[in-house]
Amino acid sequence: MKSITKHKTWNYLLFWLGQSLVVAGLITGLVTDQWGVIPLALIISGILIIGFWLVGKSRTSSWWRRRSTQASTNAVVATIAVLAILGLINFLATRYYFRADLTETQLFTLAPESKQLVRNLQQPVKVWVFDVAQNSQDRELLDNYRQQNPQFQFEYVDPQTRFALAEKFGVKDYGEVYLESGNKRQLVQKVNVSDRLSEVKLTNSLQQIVNPTSAKVYFLQGHGERPLDATEGGMSQAIEALGNKNYTTTPLNLTEKSGVPSDANVLVIADPKRGLLDTEVAAVRNYLNRGGNLL
């Protein structure tokens, strides 16, 4: 009689020990986001113990026919299946990152230009945000960049607690955002409540710090072309946009120069009101024959 009671006690302990180990392993993996030796060992041990328990129980054929046995078994299997599915989803999520942007304006989706630039990074680049608070929208944007390439990292820093680092960057106020790559540092912008971190500014700064060589764009002048300043009909916005993309813009008057400079990547003739002189036409043709670009 004592032997039978002892046998039932061991069966009971094995039943709950196996389940407990499996559940403990799944919870450990879910909480830590790491499916290493410990969670896997717990899960495998639990499954083996449950297997031994089932083998022992299977020797008693009447046990399987009990309604209570079938109900208990179904409940156990369902519980373990749910936990296993959750564990699998979490396991895949930590290794294959995916996020869908369901906003109407694709607010949290990077522009193709930004994605390509970050994916092509060959050296570590880090964004330093000197502020006491972390804005969720700014962090979401930075996280989108980081997901494109592990070479891109970011960190929030309280300039008061890490004064030496703030002094190294020359931080003057809260909210300043800097970009660092190697020994090069550049101010991206200053963020505040009304002016959040801009993808355009961050990508342009990244372009400048990664590719410091500036392309030169010359704008032909002297024939009533559109002015480069902010006057009516001027091209100040275009000039600013080119500057943000690391282009150097310079006015060019061919009556004062003998030809188009050799460092010109592009020559722009914007809406001239008068025709070019023969010498100017010859200078432009000579530039094109050298492989220059005309817009």
PDB file of C-alpha atoms in Angstrom:
ATOM      1  CA  MET A   1       0.000   0.000   0.000  1.00  0.00           C
ATOM      2  CA  LYS A   2       2.830   2.353   0.929  1.00  0.00           C
ATOM      3  CA  SER A   3       4.596   1.472  -2.343  1.00  0.00           C
ATOM      4  CA  ILE A   4       1.520   2.440  -4.376  1.00  0.00           C
ATOM      5  CA  THR A   5       1.134   5.718  -2.478  1.00  0.00           C
ATOM      6  CA  LYS A   6       4.815   6.524  -2.975  1.00  0.00           C
ATOM      7  CA  HIS A   7       4.519   5.744  -6.687  1.00  0.00           C
ATOM      8  CA  LYS A   8       1.544   8.114  -7.042  1.00  0.00           C
ATOM      9  CA  THR A   9       3.439  10.834  -5.190  1.00  0.00           C
ATOM     10  CA  TRP A  10       6.395  10.560  -7.551  1.00  0.00           C
ATOM     11  CA  ASN A  11       4.088  10.643 -10.566  1.00  0.00           C
ATOM     12  CA  TYR A  12       2.426  13.751  -9.193  1.00  0.00           C
ATOM     13  CA  LEU A  13       5.792  15.460  -8.600  1.00  0.00           C
ATOM     14  CA  LEU A  14       7.092  14.548 -12.070  1.00  0.00           C
ATOM     15  CA  PHE A  15       3.905  15.872 -13.656  1.00  0.00           C
ATOM     16  CA  TRP A  16       4.195  19.309 -12.070  1.00  0.00           C
ATOM     17  CA  LEU A  17       8.006  19.486 -12.177  1.00  0.00           C
ATOM     18  CA  GLY A  18       8.019  18.933 -15.940  1.00  0.00           C
ATOM     19  CA  GLN A  19       5.420  21.629 -16.540  1.00  0.00           C
ATOM     20  CA  SER A  20       7.163  24.036 -14.173  1.00  0.00           C
ATOM     21  CA  LEU A  21      10.510  23.649 -15.934  1.00  0.00           C
ATOM     22  CA  VAL A  22       8.981  24.222 -19.385  1.00  0.00           C
ATOM     23  CA  VAL A  23       7.070  27.288 -18.204  1.00  0.00           C
ATOM     24  CA  ALA A  24      10.145  28.633 -16.372  1.00  0.00           C
ATOM     25  CA  GLY A  25      12.264  28.245 -19.499  1.00  0.00           C
ATOM     26  CA  LEU A  26       9.725  30.018 -21.706  1.00  0.00           C
ATOM     27  CA  ILE A  27       9.240  32.862 -19.228  1.00  0.00           C
ATOM     28  CA  THR A  28      13.021  33.292 -18.851  1.00  0.00           C
ATOM     29  CA  GLY A  29      13.433  33.575 -22.609  1.00  0.00           C
ATOM     30  CA  LEU A  30      10.498  35.960 -22.997  1.00  0.00           C
ATOM     31  CA  VAL A  31      11.597  38.265 -20.190  1.00  0.00           C
ATOM     32  CA  THR A  32      15.304  38.431 -21.068  1.00  0.00           C
ATOM     33  CA  ASP A  33      14.854  38.315 -24.876  1.00  0.00           C
ATOM     34  CA  GLN A  34      17.727  35.813 -24.871  1.00  0.00           C
ATOM     35  CA  TRP A  35      17.272  32.159 -25.743  1.00  0.00           C
ATOM     36  CA  GLY A  36      20.589  30.884 -24.497  1.00  0.00           C
ATOM     37  CA  VAL A  37      21.680  27.857 -22.489  1.00  0.00           C
ATOM     38  CA  ILE A  38      19.547  28.447 -19.384  1.00  0.00           C
ATOM     39  CA  PRO A  39      16.058  28.828 -20.954  1.00  0.00           C
ATOM     40  CA  LEU A  40      16.705  26.057 -23.485  1.00  0.00           C
ATOM     41  CA  ALA A  41      18.020  23.717 -20.774  1.00  0.00           C
ATOM     42  CA  LEU A  42      14.926  24.340 -18.644  1.00  0.00           C
ATOM     43  CA  ILE A  43      12.570  23.696 -21.563  1.00  0.00           C
ATOM     44  CA  ILE A  44      14.348  20.523 -22.708  1.00  0.00           C
ATOM     45  CA  SER A  45      14.557  19.169 -19.148  1.00  0.00           C
ATOM     46  CA  GLY A  46      10.863  19.834 -18.631  1.00  0.00           C
ATOM     47  CA  ILE A  47       9.913  18.091 -21.871  1.00  0.00           C
ATOM     48  CA  LEU A  48      12.031  15.044 -20.979  1.00  0.00           C
ATOM     49  CA  ILE A  49      10.459  14.797 -17.517  1.00  0.00           C
ATOM     50  CA  ILE A  50       6.960  15.078 -18.994  1.00  0.00           C
ATOM     51  CA  GLY A  51       7.956  12.348 -21.453  1.00  0.00           C
ATOM     52  CA  PHE A  52       9.074  10.035 -18.636  1.00  0.00           C
ATOM     53  CA  TRP A  53       5.852  10.773 -16.794  1.00  0.00           C
ATOM     54  CA  LEU A  54       3.743   9.927 -19.846  1.00  0.00           C
ATOM     55  CA  VAL A  55       5.667   6.690 -20.433  1.00  0.00           C
ATOM     56  CA  GLY A  56       5.080   5.669 -16.831  1.00  0.00           C
ATOM     57  CA  LYS A  57       1.402   6.491 -17.037  1.00  0.00           C
ATOM     58  CA  SER A  58       0.950   4.736 -20.369  1.00  0.00           C
ATOM     59  CA  ARG A  59       1.612   1.407 -18.683  1.00  0.00           C
ATOM     60  CA  THR A  60      -1.779   1.755 -17.031  1.00  0.00           C
ATOM     61  CA  SER A  61      -4.175   1.570 -19.974  1.00  0.00           C
ATOM     62  CA  SER A  62      -7.181   2.471 -17.858  1.00  0.00           C
ATOM     63  CA  TRP A  63      -5.580   5.788 -16.949  1.00  0.00           C
ATOM     64  CA  TRP A  64      -5.846   7.050 -20.550  1.00  0.00           C
ATOM     65  CA  ARG A  65      -9.541   6.251 -20.714  1.00  0.00           C
ATOM     66  CA  ARG A  66     -10.456   8.452 -17.786  1.00  0.00           C
ATOM     67  CA  ARG A  67     -12.310  11.642 -18.680  1.00  0.00           C
ATOM     68  CA  SER A  68     -10.346  13.599 -16.063  1.00  0.00           C
ATOM     69  CA  THR A  69      -7.084  12.397 -17.618  1.00  0.00           C
ATOM     70  CA  GLN A  70      -8.096  13.542 -21.090  1.00  0.00           C
ATOM     71  CA  ALA A  71      -9.247  16.937 -19.800  1.00  0.00           C
ATOM     72  CA  SER A  72      -6.060  17.469 -17.806  1.00  0.00           C
ATOM     73  CA  THR A  73      -3.876  16.401 -20.723  1.00  0.00           C
ATOM     74  CA  ASN A  74      -5.677  18.744 -23.126  1.00  0.00           C
ATOM     75  CA  ALA A  75      -5.274  21.644 -20.698  1.00  0.00           C
ATOM     76  CA  VAL A  76      -1.564  20.960 -20.258  1.00  0.00           C
ATOM     77  CA  VAL A  77      -0.971  20.631 -24.000  1.00  0.00           C
ATOM     78  CA  ALA A  78      -2.921  23.831 -24.714  1.00  0.00           C
ATOM     79  CA  THR A  79      -0.994  25.795 -22.074  1.00  0.00           C
ATOM     80  CA  ILE A  80       2.388  24.599 -23.293  1.00  0.00           C
ATOM     81  CA  ALA A  81       1.394  25.221 -26.923  1.00  0.00           C
ATOM     82  CA  VAL A  82       0.411  28.840 -26.198  1.00  0.00           C
ATOM     83  CA  LEU A  83       3.634  29.491 -24.302  1.00  0.00           C
ATOM     84  CA  ALA A  84       5.665  27.807 -27.038  1.00  0.00           C
ATOM     85  CA  ILE A  85       4.035  29.978 -29.714  1.00  0.00           C
ATOM     86  CA  LEU A  86       4.731  33.128 -27.691  1.00  0.00           C
ATOM     87  CA  GLY A  87       8.303  32.020 -27.210  1.00  0.00           C
ATOM     88  CA  LEU A  88       8.730  31.327 -30.929  1.00  0.00           C
ATOM     89  CA  ILE A  89       7.308  34.728 -31.873  1.00  0.00           C
ATOM     90  CA  ASN A  90       9.620  36.463 -29.439  1.00  0.00           C
ATOM     91  CA  PHE A  91      12.574  34.377 -30.632  1.00  0.00           C
ATOM     92  CA  LEU A  92      11.955  35.334 -34.257  1.00  0.00           C
ATOM     93  CA  ALA A  93      11.321  38.976 -33.384  1.00  0.00           C
ATOM     94  CA  THR A  94      14.723  39.329 -31.731  1.00  0.00           C
ATOM     95  CA  ARG A  95      16.447  38.000 -34.854  1.00  0.00           C
ATOM     96  CA  TYR A  96      14.303  39.257 -37.715  1.00  0.00           C
ATOM     97  CA  TYR A  97      13.224  42.803 -37.011  1.00  0.00           C
ATOM     98  CA  PHE A  98      10.101  43.993 -38.794  1.00  0.00           C
ATOM     99  CA  ARG A  99       7.871  46.978 -38.198  1.00  0.00           C
ATOM    100  CA  ALA A 100       4.984  48.226 -40.304  1.00  0.00           C
ATOM    101  CA  ASP A 101       4.232  51.926 -40.557  1.00  0.00           C
ATOM    102  CA  LEU A 102       0.439  52.227 -40.665  1.00  0.00           C
ATOM    103  CA  THR A 103       0.289  56.019 -40.432  1.00  0.00           C
ATOM    104  CA  GLU A 104      -1.395  57.722 -43.389  1.00  0.00           C
ATOM    105  CA  THR A 105       1.633  59.909 -44.164  1.00  0.00           C
ATOM    106  CA  GLN A 106       4.239  57.210 -43.393  1.00  0.00           C
ATOM    107  CA  LEU A 107       5.447  59.333 -40.490  1.00  0.00           C
ATOM    108  CA  PHE A 108       7.811  56.690 -39.146  1.00  0.00           C
ATOM    109  CA  THR A 109       9.189  55.485 -42.491  1.00  0.00           C
ATOM    110  CA  LEU A 110      12.596  56.712 -43.631  1.00  0.00           C
ATOM    111  CA  ALA A 111      12.983  58.167 -47.105  1.00  0.00           C
ATOM    112  CA  PRO A 112      14.764  55.905 -49.638  1.00  0.00           C
ATOM    113  CA  GLU A 113      17.699  58.345 -49.706  1.00  0.00           C
ATOM    114  CA  SER A 114      18.124  58.055 -45.931  1.00  0.00           C
ATOM    115  CA  LYS A 115      17.877  54.266 -46.003  1.00  0.00           C
ATOM    116  CA  GLN A 116      20.473  53.925 -48.754  1.00  0.00           C
ATOM    117  CA  LEU A 117      22.893  56.290 -47.040  1.00  0.00           C
ATOM    118  CA  VAL A 118      22.714  54.464 -43.698  1.00  0.00           C
ATOM    119  CA  ARG A 119      22.864  50.988 -45.230  1.00  0.00           C
ATOM    120  CA  ASN A 120      26.060  51.936 -47.069  1.00  0.00           C
ATOM    121  CA  LEU A 121      27.849  53.074 -43.908  1.00  0.00           C
ATOM    122  CA  GLN A 122      31.275  51.454 -43.688  1.00  0.00           C
ATOM    123  CA  GLN A 123      32.358  53.093 -40.439  1.00  0.00           C
ATOM    124  CA  PRO A 124      30.710  53.634 -37.037  1.00  0.00           C
ATOM    125  CA  VAL A 125      28.562  56.754 -36.732  1.00  0.00           C
ATOM    126  CA  LYS A 126      26.959  57.911 -33.506  1.00  0.00           C
ATOM    127  CA  VAL A 127      24.321  60.514 -32.699  1.00  0.00           C
ATOM    128  CA  TRP A 128      24.615  62.232 -29.326  1.00  0.00           C
ATOM    129  CA  VAL A 129      21.477  63.893 -27.982  1.00  0.00           C
ATOM    130  CA  PHE A 130      22.366  66.199 -25.079  1.00  0.00           C
ATOM    131  CA  ASP A 131      19.106  66.436 -23.170  1.00  0.00           C
ATOM    132  CA  VAL A 132      17.581  65.302 -19.889  1.00  0.00           C
ATOM    133  CA  ALA A 133      14.407  63.893 -21.459  1.00  0.00           C
ATOM    134  CA  GLN A 134      13.942  61.431 -24.306  1.00  0.00           C
ATOM    135  CA  ASN A 135      11.249  62.433 -26.765  1.00  0.00           C
ATOM    136  CA  SER A 136       9.433  59.355 -28.105  1.00  0.00           C
ATOM    137  CA  GLN A 137       9.147  60.750 -31.644  1.00  0.00           C
ATOM    138  CA  ASP A 138      12.859  61.600 -31.813  1.00  0.00           C
ATOM    139  CA  ARG A 139      13.823  58.218 -30.425  1.00  0.00           C
ATOM    140  CA  GLU A 140      11.561  56.471 -32.942  1.00  0.00           C
ATOM    141  CA  LEU A 141      13.332  58.280 -35.775  1.00  0.00           C
ATOM    142  CA  LEU A 142      16.782  57.396 -34.427  1.00  0.00           C
ATOM    143  CA  ASP A 143      15.736  53.794 -33.930  1.00  0.00           C
ATOM    144  CA  ASN A 144      14.603  53.638 -37.563  1.00  0.00           C
ATOM    145  CA  TYR A 145      18.091  54.689 -38.627  1.00  0.00           C
ATOM    146  CA  ARG A 146      19.727  52.140 -36.335  1.00  0.00           C
ATOM    147  CA  GLN A 147      17.616  49.312 -37.724  1.00  0.00           C
ATOM    148  CA  GLN A 148      19.123  49.926 -41.169  1.00  0.00           C
ATOM    149  CA  ASN A 149      22.726  49.347 -40.100  1.00  0.00           C
ATOM    150  CA  PRO A 150      24.402  48.424 -36.778  1.00  0.00           C
ATOM    151  CA  GLN A 151      27.130  50.932 -37.657  1.00  0.00           C
ATOM    152  CA  PHE A 152      24.620  53.640 -36.724  1.00  0.00           C
ATOM    153  CA  GLN A 153      24.147  54.158 -32.982  1.00  0.00           C
ATOM    154  CA  PHE A 154      22.714  56.871 -30.756  1.00  0.00           C
ATOM    155  CA  GLU A 155      22.787  57.849 -27.101  1.00  0.00           C
ATOM    156  CA  TYR A 156      20.979  60.334 -24.888  1.00  0.00           C
ATOM    157  CA  VAL A 157      23.222  62.247 -22.487  1.00  0.00           C
ATOM    158  CA  ASP A 158      22.486  64.631 -19.630  1.00  0.00           C
ATOM    159  CA  PRO A 159      25.091  67.390 -20.126  1.00  0.00           C
ATOM    160  CA  GLN A 160      25.052  68.153 -16.405  1.00  0.00           C
ATOM    161  CA  THR A 161      25.961  64.640 -15.299  1.00  0.00           C
ATOM    162  CA  ARG A 162      28.506  64.083 -18.103  1.00  0.00           C
ATOM    163  CA  PHE A 163      30.017  67.525 -18.195  1.00  0.00           C
ATOM    164  CA  ALA A 164      33.343  66.420 -19.714  1.00  0.00           C
ATOM    165  CA  LEU A 165      31.618  64.869 -22.724  1.00  0.00           C
ATOM    166  CA  ALA A 166      29.413  67.934 -23.195  1.00  0.00           C
ATOM    167  CA  GLU A 167      32.481  70.167 -23.051  1.00  0.00           C
ATOM    168  CA  LYS A 168      34.222  67.971 -25.624  1.00  0.00           C
ATOM    169  CA  PHE A 169      31.402  68.644 -28.089  1.00  0.00           C
ATOM    170  CA  GLY A 170      31.078  72.299 -27.128  1.00  0.00           C
ATOM    171  CA  VAL A 171      27.480  71.936 -25.968  1.00  0.00           C
ATOM    172  CA  LYS A 172      25.940  75.282 -25.040  1.00  0.00           C
ATOM    173  CA  ASP A 173      22.343  74.334 -24.267  1.00  0.00           C
ATOM    174  CA  TYR A 174      19.973  71.440 -23.718  1.00  0.00           C
ATOM    175  CA  GLY A 175      18.572  69.805 -26.841  1.00  0.00           C
ATOM    176  CA  GLU A 176      21.681  70.015 -29.006  1.00  0.00           C
ATOM    177  CA  VAL A 177      22.145  66.999 -31.273  1.00  0.00           C
ATOM    178  CA  TYR A 178      25.601  66.093 -32.557  1.00  0.00           C
ATOM    179  CA  LEU A 179      26.860  63.567 -35.071  1.00  0.00           C
ATOM    180  CA  GLU A 180      30.222  61.864 -34.541  1.00  0.00           C
ATOM    181  CA  SER A 181      32.305  59.631 -36.797  1.00  0.00           C
ATOM    182  CA  GLY A 182      35.932  59.003 -35.937  1.00  0.00           C
ATOM    183  CA  ASN A 183      37.458  62.348 -34.986  1.00  0.00           C
ATOM    184  CA  LYS A 184      34.799  64.337 -36.853  1.00  0.00           C
ATOM    185  CA  ARG A 185      31.902  65.970 -35.000  1.00  0.00           C
ATOM    186  CA  GLN A 186      29.086  68.076 -36.354  1.00  0.00           C
ATOM    187  CA  LEU A 187      26.069  69.849 -34.893  1.00  0.00           C
ATOM    188  CA  VAL A 188      22.875  68.529 -36.493  1.00  0.00           C
ATOM    189  CA  GLN A 189      20.297  70.782 -34.860  1.00  0.00           C
ATOM    190  CA  LYS A 190      18.811  71.870 -31.558  1.00  0.00           C
ATOM    191  CA  VAL A 191      15.574  70.122 -30.634  1.00  0.00           C
ATOM    192  CA  ASN A 192      12.847  71.540 -28.426  1.00  0.00           C
ATOM    193  CA  VAL A 193       9.116  71.207 -27.857  1.00  0.00           C
ATOM    194  CA  SER A 194       8.192  72.876 -31.159  1.00  0.00           C
ATOM    195  CA  ASP A 195      11.143  71.705 -33.265  1.00  0.00           C
ATOM    196  CA  ARG A 196      11.660  67.950 -33.160  1.00  0.00           C
ATOM    197  CA  LEU A 197      14.523  66.016 -34.702  1.00  0.00           C
ATOM    198  CA  SER A 198      14.392  66.289 -38.498  1.00  0.00           C
ATOM    199  CA  GLU A 199      15.152  63.379 -40.822  1.00  0.00           C
ATOM    200  CA  VAL A 200      16.210  65.845 -43.521  1.00  0.00           C
ATOM    201  CA  LYS A 201      18.715  67.578 -41.250  1.00  0.00           C
ATOM    202  CA  LEU A 202      20.035  64.320 -39.836  1.00  0.00           C
ATOM    203  CA  THR A 203      20.493  62.709 -43.249  1.00  0.00           C
ATOM    204  CA  ASN A 204      22.142  65.832 -44.663  1.00  0.00           C
ATOM    205  CA  SER A 205      24.532  66.011 -41.714  1.00  0.00           C
ATOM    206  CA  LEU A 206      25.268  62.323 -42.102  1.00  0.00           C
ATOM    207  CA  GLN A 207      26.024  62.864 -45.786  1.00  0.00           C
ATOM    208  CA  GLN A 208      28.410  65.693 -44.956  1.00  0.00           C
ATOM    209  CA  ILE A 209      30.297  63.848 -42.244  1.00  0.00           C
ATOM    210  CA  VAL A 210      30.579  60.583 -44.188  1.00  0.00           C
ATOM    211  CA  ASN A 211      31.387  62.195 -47.555  1.00  0.00           C
ATOM    212  CA  PRO A 212      33.252  65.403 -46.688  1.00  0.00           C
ATOM    213  CA  THR A 213      34.101  66.120 -50.331  1.00  0.00           C
ATOM    214  CA  SER A 214      31.731  68.835 -51.493  1.00  0.00           C
ATOM    215  CA  ALA A 215      30.435  68.938 -55.062  1.00  0.00           C
ATOM    216  CA  LYS A 216      30.452  72.379 -56.668  1.00  0.00           C
ATOM    217  CA  VAL A 217      27.518  73.849 -58.549  1.00  0.00           C
ATOM    218  CA  TYR A 218      28.051  77.037 -60.552  1.00  0.00           C
ATOM    219  CA  PHE A 219      25.112  79.291 -61.471  1.00  0.00           C
ATOM    220  CA  LEU A 220      25.633  81.330 -64.616  1.00  0.00           C
ATOM    221  CA  GLN A 221      24.922  85.051 -64.121  1.00  0.00           C
ATOM    222  CA  GLY A 222      24.928  88.184 -66.301  1.00  0.00           C
ATOM    223  CA  HIS A 223      21.975  87.420 -68.600  1.00  0.00           C
ATOM    224  CA  GLY A 224      19.014  88.170 -66.353  1.00  0.00           C
ATOM    225  CA  GLU A 225      19.073  84.709 -64.751  1.00  0.00           C
ATOM    226  CA  ARG A 226      17.195  84.138 -61.532  1.00  0.00           C
ATOM    227  CA  PRO A 227      19.080  85.707 -58.601  1.00  0.00           C
ATOM    228  CA  LEU A 228      20.572  83.460 -55.947  1.00  0.00           C
ATOM    229  CA  ASP A 229      19.356  85.556 -53.015  1.00  0.00           C
ATOM    230  CA  ALA A 230      15.954  85.743 -51.309  1.00  0.00           C
ATOM    231  CA  THR A 231      14.502  88.422 -53.602  1.00  0.00           C
ATOM    232  CA  GLU A 232      11.279  87.782 -55.509  1.00  0.00           C
ATOM    233  CA  GLY A 233      11.871  85.069 -58.075  1.00  0.00           C
ATOM    234  CA  GLY A 234      15.177  84.214 -56.412  1.00  0.00           C
ATOM    235  CA  MET A 235      16.579  80.749 -55.844  1.00  0.00           C
ATOM    236  CA  SER A 236      17.444  81.018 -52.161  1.00  0.00           C
ATOM    237  CA  GLN A 237      15.449  77.904 -51.258  1.00  0.00           C
ATOM    238  CA  ALA A 238      17.201  75.860 -53.930  1.00  0.00           C
ATOM    239  CA  ILE A 239      20.563  77.183 -52.758  1.00  0.00           C
ATOM    240  CA  GLU A 240      19.735  76.258 -49.172  1.00  0.00           C
ATOM    241  CA  ALA A 241      18.607  72.771 -50.195  1.00  0.00           C
ATOM    242  CA  LEU A 242      21.819  72.195 -52.126  1.00  0.00           C
ATOM    243  CA  GLY A 243      23.851  73.426 -49.169  1.00  0.00           C
ATOM    244  CA  ASN A 244      22.069  70.964 -46.899  1.00  0.00           C
ATOM    245  CA  LYS A 245      23.097  68.185 -49.252  1.00  0.00           C
ATOM    246  CA  ASN A 246      26.752  69.211 -49.059  1.00  0.00           C
ATOM    247  CA  TYR A 247      26.857  71.068 -52.392  1.00  0.00           C
ATOM    248  CA  THR A 248      28.812  74.310 -52.714  1.00  0.00           C
ATOM    249  CA  THR A 249      27.007  76.902 -54.836  1.00  0.00           C
ATOM    250  CA  THR A 250      28.846  79.739 -56.574  1.00  0.00           C
ATOM    251  CA  PRO A 251      27.728  82.422 -59.075  1.00  0.00           C
ATOM    252  CA  LEU A 252      29.667  82.494 -62.355  1.00  0.00           C
ATOM    253  CA  ASN A 253      30.008  85.376 -64.824  1.00  0.00           C
ATOM    254  CA  LEU A 254      31.790  84.258 -67.979  1.00  0.00           C
ATOM    255  CA  THR A 255      32.511  87.849 -69.025  1.00  0.00           C
ATOM    256  CA  GLU A 256      34.809  88.040 -66.011  1.00  0.00           C
ATOM    257  CA  LYS A 257      36.296  84.537 -66.317  1.00  0.00           C
ATOM    258  CA  SER A 258      37.851  82.908 -69.349  1.00  0.00           C
ATOM    259  CA  GLY A 259      35.935  79.661 -68.897  1.00  0.00           C
ATOM    260  CA  VAL A 260      34.008  77.372 -66.591  1.00  0.00           C
ATOM    261  CA  PRO A 261      36.231  76.381 -63.629  1.00  0.00           C
ATOM    262  CA  SER A 262      37.642  72.856 -63.747  1.00  0.00           C
ATOM    263  CA  ASP A 263      36.150  71.997 -60.335  1.00  0.00           C
ATOM    264  CA  ALA A 264      32.578  72.575 -61.555  1.00  0.00           C
ATOM    265  CA  ASN A 265      30.469  69.447 -61.160  1.00  0.00           C
ATOM    266  CA  VAL A 266      27.376  71.119 -62.591  1.00  0.00           C
ATOM    267  CA  LEU A 267      26.726  74.364 -64.465  1.00  0.00           C
ATOM    268  CA  VAL A 268      23.214  75.769 -64.037  1.00  0.00           C
ATOM    269  CA  ILE A 269      21.711  78.298 -66.463  1.00  0.00           C
ATOM    270  CA  ALA A 270      18.457  79.320 -64.783  1.00  0.00           C
ATOM    271  CA  ASP A 271      15.956  81.180 -66.977  1.00  0.00           C
ATOM    272  CA  PRO A 272      18.248  83.687 -68.796  1.00  0.00           C
ATOM    273  CA  LYS A 273      16.520  86.746 -70.273  1.00  0.00           C
ATOM    274  CA  ARG A 274      19.301  87.544 -72.763  1.00  0.00           C
ATOM    275  CA  GLY A 275      21.361  85.395 -75.080  1.00  0.00           C
ATOM    276  CA  LEU A 276      24.924  84.377 -74.310  1.00  0.00           C
ATOM    277  CA  LEU A 277      27.852  85.953 -76.117  1.00  0.00           C
ATOM    278  CA  ASP A 278      29.768  83.826 -78.601  1.00  0.00           C
ATOM    279  CA  THR A 279      32.727  83.604 -76.232  1.00  0.00           C
ATOM    280  CA  GLU A 280      30.411  82.443 -73.450  1.00  0.00           C
ATOM    281  CA  VAL A 281      28.802  79.799 -75.686  1.00  0.00           C
ATOM    282  CA  ALA A 282      32.277  78.560 -76.601  1.00  0.00           C
ATOM    283  CA  ALA A 283      33.236  78.372 -72.917  1.00  0.00           C
ATOM    284  CA  VAL A 284      30.124  76.328 -72.112  1.00  0.00           C
ATOM    285  CA  ARG A 285      30.758  73.980 -75.055  1.00  0.00           C
ATOM    286  CA  ASN A 286      34.348  73.521 -73.967  1.00  0.00           C
ATOM    287  CA  TYR A 287      33.131  72.633 -70.473  1.00  0.00           C
ATOM    288  CA  LEU A 288      30.680  70.050 -71.861  1.00  0.00           C
ATOM    289  CA  ASN A 289      33.391  68.549 -74.069  1.00  0.00           C
ATOM    290  CA  ARG A 290      35.450  68.015 -70.908  1.00  0.00           C
ATOM    291  CA  GLY A 291      32.621  65.876 -69.536  1.00  0.00           C
ATOM    292  CA  GLY A 292      30.838  68.611 -67.602  1.00  0.00           C
ATOM    293  CA  ASN A 293      27.163  68.637 -66.694  1.00  0.00           C
ATOM    294  CA  LEU A 294      24.717  71.351 -67.751  1.00  0.00           C
ATOM    295  CA  LEU A 295      21.316  72.063 -66.250  1.00  0.00           C
TER     296      LEU A 295
END
